[in-house]
PDB file of C-alpha atoms and ligand atoms in Angstrom:
ATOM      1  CA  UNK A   1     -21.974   0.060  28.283  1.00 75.00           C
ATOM      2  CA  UNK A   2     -19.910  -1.350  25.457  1.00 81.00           C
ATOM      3  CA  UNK A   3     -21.025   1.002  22.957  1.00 84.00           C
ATOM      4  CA  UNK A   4     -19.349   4.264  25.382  1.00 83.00           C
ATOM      5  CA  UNK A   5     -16.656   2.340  25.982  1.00 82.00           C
ATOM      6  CA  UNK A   6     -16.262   2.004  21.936  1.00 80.00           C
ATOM      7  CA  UNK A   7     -16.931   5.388  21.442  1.00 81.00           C
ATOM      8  CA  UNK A   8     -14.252   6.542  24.597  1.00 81.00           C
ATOM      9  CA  UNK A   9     -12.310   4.331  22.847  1.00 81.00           C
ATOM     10  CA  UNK A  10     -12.434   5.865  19.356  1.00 78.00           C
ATOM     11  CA  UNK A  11     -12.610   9.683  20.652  1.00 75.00           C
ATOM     12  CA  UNK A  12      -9.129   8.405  22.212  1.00 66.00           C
ATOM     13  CA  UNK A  13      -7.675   6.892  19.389  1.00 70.00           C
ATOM     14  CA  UNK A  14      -8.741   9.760  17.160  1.00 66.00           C
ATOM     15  CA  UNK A  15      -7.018  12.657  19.713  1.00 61.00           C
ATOM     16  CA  UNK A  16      -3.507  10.509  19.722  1.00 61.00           C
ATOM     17  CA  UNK A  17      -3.683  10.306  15.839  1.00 57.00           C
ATOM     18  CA  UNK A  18      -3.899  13.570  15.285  1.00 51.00           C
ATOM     19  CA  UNK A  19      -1.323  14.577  17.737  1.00 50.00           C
ATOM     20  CA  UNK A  20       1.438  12.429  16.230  1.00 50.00           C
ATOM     21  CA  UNK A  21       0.755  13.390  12.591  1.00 48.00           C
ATOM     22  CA  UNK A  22       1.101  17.223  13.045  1.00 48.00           C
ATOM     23  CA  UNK A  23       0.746  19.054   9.783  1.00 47.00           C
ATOM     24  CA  UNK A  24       3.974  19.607   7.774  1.00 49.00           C
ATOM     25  CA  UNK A  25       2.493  22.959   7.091  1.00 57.00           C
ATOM     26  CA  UNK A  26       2.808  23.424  10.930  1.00 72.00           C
ATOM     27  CA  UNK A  27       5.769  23.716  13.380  1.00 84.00           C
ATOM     28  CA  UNK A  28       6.611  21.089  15.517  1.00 87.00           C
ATOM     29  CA  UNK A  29       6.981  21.499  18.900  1.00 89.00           C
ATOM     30  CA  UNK A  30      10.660  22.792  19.891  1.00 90.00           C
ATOM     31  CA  UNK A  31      10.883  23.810  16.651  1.00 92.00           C
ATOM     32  CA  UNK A  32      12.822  27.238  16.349  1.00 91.00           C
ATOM     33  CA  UNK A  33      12.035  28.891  12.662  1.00 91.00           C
ATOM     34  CA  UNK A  34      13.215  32.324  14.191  1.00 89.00           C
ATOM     35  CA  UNK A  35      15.725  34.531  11.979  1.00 86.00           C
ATOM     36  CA  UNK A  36      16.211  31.960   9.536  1.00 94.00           C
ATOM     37  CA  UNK A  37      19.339  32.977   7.251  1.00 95.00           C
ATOM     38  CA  UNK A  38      21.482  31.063   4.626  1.00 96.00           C
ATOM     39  CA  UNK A  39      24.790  31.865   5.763  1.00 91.00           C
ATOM     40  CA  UNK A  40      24.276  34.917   7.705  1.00 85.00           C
ATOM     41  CA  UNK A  41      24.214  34.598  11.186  1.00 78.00           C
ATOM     42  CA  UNK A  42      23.905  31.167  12.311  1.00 79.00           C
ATOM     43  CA  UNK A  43      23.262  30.387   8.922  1.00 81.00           C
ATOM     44  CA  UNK A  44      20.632  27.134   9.111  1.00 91.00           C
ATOM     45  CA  UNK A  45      19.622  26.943   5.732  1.00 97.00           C
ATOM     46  CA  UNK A  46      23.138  26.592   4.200  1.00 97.00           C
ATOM     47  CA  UNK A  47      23.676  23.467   6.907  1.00 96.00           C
ATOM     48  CA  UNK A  48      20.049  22.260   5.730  1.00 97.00           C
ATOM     49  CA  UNK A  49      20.633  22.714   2.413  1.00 97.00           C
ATOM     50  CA  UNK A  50      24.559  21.068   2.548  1.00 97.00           C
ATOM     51  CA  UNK A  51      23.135  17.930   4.223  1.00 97.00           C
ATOM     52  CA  UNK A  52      19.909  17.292   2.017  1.00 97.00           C
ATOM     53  CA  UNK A  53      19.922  18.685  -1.222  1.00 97.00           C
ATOM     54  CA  UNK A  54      23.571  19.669  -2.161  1.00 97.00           C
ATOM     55  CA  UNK A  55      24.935  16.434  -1.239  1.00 96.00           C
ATOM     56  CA  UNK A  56      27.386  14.177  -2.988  1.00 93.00           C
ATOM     57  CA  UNK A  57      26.755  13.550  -6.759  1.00 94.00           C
ATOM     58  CA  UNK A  58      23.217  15.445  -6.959  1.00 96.00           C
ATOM     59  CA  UNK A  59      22.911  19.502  -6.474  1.00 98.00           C
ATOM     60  CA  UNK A  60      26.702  20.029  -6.713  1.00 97.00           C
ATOM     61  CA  UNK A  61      29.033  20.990  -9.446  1.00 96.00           C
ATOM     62  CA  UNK A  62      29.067  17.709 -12.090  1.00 95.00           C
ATOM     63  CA  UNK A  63      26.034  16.186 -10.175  1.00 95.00           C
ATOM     64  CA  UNK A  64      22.925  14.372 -11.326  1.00 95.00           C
ATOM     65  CA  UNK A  65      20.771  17.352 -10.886  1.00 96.00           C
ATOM     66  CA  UNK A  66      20.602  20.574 -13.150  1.00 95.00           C
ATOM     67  CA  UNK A  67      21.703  22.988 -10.538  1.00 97.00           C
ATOM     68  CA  UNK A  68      24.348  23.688  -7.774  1.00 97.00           C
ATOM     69  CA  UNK A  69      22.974  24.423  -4.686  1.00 98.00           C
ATOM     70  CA  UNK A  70      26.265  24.548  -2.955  1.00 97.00           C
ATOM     71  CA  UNK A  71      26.327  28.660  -2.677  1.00 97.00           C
ATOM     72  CA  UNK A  72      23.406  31.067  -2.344  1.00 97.00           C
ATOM     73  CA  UNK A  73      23.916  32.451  -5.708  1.00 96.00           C
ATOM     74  CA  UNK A  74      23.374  29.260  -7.177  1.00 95.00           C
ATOM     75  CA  UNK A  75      20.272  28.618  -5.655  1.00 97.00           C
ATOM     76  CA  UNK A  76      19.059  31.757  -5.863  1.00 97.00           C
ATOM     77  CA  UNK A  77      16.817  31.366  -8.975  1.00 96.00           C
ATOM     78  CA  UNK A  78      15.258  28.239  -8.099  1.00 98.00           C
ATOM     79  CA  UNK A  79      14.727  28.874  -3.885  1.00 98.00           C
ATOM     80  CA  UNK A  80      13.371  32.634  -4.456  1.00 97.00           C
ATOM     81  CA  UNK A  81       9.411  33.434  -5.130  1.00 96.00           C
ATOM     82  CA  UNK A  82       7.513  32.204  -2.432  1.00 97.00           C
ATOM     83  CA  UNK A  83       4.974  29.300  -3.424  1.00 97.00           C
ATOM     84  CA  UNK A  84       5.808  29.828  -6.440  1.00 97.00           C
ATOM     85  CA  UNK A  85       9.511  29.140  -6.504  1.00 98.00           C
ATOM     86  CA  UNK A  86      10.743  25.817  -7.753  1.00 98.00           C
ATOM     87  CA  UNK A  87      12.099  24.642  -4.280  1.00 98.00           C
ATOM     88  CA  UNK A  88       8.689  24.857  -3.221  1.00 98.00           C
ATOM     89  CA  UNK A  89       7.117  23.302  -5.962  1.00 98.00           C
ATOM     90  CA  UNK A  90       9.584  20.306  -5.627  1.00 98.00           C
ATOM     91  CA  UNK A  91       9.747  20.009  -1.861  1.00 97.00           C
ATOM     92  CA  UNK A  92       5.813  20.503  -1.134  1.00 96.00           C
ATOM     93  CA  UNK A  93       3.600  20.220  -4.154  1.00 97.00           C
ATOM     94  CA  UNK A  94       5.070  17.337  -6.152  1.00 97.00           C
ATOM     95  CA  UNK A  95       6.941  16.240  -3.596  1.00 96.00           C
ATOM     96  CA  UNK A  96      10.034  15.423  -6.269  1.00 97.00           C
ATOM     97  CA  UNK A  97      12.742  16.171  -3.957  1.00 97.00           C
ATOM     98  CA  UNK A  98      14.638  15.216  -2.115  1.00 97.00           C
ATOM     99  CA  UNK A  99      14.029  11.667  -4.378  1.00 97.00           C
ATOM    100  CA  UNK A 100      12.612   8.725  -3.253  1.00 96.00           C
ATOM    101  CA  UNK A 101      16.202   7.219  -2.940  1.00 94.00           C
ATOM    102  CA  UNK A 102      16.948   9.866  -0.113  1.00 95.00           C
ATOM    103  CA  UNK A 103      16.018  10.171   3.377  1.00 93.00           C
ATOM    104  CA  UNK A 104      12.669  12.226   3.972  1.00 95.00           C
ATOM    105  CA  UNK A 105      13.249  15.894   5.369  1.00 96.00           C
ATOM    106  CA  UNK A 106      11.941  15.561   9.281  1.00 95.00           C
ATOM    107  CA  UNK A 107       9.191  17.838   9.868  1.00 94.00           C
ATOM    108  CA  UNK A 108      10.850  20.614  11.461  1.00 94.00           C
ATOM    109  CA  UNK A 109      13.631  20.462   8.347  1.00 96.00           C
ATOM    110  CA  UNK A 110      10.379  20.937   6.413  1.00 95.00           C
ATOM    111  CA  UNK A 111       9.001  23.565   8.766  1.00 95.00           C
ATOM    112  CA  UNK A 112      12.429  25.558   8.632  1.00 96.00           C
ATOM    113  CA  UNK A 113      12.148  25.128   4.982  1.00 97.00           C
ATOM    114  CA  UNK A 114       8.795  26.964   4.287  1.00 96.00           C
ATOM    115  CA  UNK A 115       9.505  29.717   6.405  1.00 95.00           C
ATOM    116  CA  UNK A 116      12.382  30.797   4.961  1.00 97.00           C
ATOM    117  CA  UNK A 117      11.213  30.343   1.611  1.00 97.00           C
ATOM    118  CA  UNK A 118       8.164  31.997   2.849  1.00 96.00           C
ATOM    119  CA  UNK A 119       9.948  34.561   4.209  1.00 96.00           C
ATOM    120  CA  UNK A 120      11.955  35.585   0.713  1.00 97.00           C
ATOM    121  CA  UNK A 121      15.271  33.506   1.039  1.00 97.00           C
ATOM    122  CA  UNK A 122      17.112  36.096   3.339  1.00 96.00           C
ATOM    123  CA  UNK A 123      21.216  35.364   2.915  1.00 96.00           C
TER     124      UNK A 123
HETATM  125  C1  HEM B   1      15.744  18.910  -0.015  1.00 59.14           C
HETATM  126  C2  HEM B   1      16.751  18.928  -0.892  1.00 59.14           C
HETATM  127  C3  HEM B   1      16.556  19.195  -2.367  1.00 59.14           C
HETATM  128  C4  HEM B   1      15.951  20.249  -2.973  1.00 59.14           C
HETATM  129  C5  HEM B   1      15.376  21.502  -2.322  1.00 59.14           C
HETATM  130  C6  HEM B   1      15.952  19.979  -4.406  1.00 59.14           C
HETATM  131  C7  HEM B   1      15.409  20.837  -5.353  1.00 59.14           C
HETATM  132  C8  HEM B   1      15.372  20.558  -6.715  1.00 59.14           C
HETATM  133  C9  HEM B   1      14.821  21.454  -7.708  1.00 59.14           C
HETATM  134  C10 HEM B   1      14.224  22.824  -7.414  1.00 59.14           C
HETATM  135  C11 HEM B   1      14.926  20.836  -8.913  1.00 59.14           C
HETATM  136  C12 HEM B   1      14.505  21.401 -10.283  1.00 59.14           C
HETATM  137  C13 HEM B   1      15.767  22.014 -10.841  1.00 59.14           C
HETATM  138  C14 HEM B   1      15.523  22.768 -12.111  1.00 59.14           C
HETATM  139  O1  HEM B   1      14.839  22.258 -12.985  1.00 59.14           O
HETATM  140  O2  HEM B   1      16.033  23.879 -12.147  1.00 59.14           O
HETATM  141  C15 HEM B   1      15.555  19.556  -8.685  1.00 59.14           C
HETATM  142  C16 HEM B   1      15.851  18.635  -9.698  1.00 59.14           C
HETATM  143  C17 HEM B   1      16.629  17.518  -9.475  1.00 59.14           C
HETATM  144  N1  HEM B   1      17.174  17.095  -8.286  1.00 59.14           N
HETATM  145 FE1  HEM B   1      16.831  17.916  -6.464  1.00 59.14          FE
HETATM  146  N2  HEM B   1      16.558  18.770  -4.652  1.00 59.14           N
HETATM  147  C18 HEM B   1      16.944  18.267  -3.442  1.00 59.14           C
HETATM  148  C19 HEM B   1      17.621  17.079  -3.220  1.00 59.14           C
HETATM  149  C20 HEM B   1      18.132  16.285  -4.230  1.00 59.14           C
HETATM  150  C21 HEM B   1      18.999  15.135  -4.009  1.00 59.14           C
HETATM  151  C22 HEM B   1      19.467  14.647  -2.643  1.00 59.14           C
HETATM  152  C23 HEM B   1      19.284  14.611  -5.248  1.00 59.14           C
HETATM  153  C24 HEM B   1      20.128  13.423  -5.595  1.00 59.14           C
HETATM  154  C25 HEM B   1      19.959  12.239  -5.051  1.00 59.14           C
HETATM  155  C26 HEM B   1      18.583  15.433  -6.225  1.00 59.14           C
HETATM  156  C27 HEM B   1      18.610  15.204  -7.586  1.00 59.14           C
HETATM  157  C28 HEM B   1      17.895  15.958  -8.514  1.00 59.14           C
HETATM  158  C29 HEM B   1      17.828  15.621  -9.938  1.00 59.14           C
HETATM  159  C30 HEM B   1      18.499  14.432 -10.632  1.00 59.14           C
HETATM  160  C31 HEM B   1      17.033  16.598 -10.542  1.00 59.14           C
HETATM  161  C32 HEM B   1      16.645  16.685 -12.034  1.00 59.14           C
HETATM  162  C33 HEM B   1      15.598  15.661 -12.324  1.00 59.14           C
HETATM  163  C34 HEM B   1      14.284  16.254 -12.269  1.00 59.14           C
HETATM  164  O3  HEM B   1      14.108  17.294 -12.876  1.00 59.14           O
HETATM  165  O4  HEM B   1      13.417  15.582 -11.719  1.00 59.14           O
HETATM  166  N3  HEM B   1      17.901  16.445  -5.578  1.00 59.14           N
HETATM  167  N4  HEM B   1      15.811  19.406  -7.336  1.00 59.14           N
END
């Protein structure tokens, strides 16, 4: 009797872990990562990329960071290629960025993120 009710009570505990830490490589529910544009259209990624990465003193003109991220041209070079581009490699391999100082991205910021990066960095 008390070894089922451990084991209903691990099988349960199990389920509601799994639930609450879905994948960043997956889309949260409610999530939309439809059309995803820079500016274009309703133009998400500029608003994500304003109010995470191209904030005060780091990925703007005389920042901390190496590159400007306040205009698609400027972030051209390091958003575009995939997996392989350095936005990627930053955001989801060595996790770099945003630093450890910042707030983390939320996982549908993230989710958003890959897709359009994914997707080739459509303006
Ligand atoms: C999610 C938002 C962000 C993204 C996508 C991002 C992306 C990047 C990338 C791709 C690089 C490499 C640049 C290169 O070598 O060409 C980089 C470096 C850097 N970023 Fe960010 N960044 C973000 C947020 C931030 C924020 C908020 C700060 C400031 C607090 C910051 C400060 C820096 C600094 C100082 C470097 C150069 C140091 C290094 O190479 O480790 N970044 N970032």
């Amino acid at each position: 009797m008390l070894l089922c009710l451990f084991l209903t009570t691990l099988i349960f505990l199990v389920n509601s872990c799994e639930d609450k830490q879905a994948l960043p490589s997956g889309i949260p529910p409610g999530c939309d990562t439809a059309s995803l544009t820079y500016s274009t259209g309703a133009g998400v990624m500029q608003q994500i990329i304003n109010a995470n990465c191209a904030t005060a003193n780091c990925h703007v003109a005389g920042g901390t960071a190496p590159t400007d991220f306040t205009s698609y041209t400027g972030l051209q070079r390091d958003a575009g290629g995939g997996t392989n581009s350095l936005f990627w490699q930053n955001l989801f391999v060595n996790r770099s960025m945003p630093p450890a100082s910042q707030p983390r991205l939320d996982l549908c910021t993230q989710a958003k993120l890959k897709q359009w990066l994914l997707i080739g960095i459509p303006q």
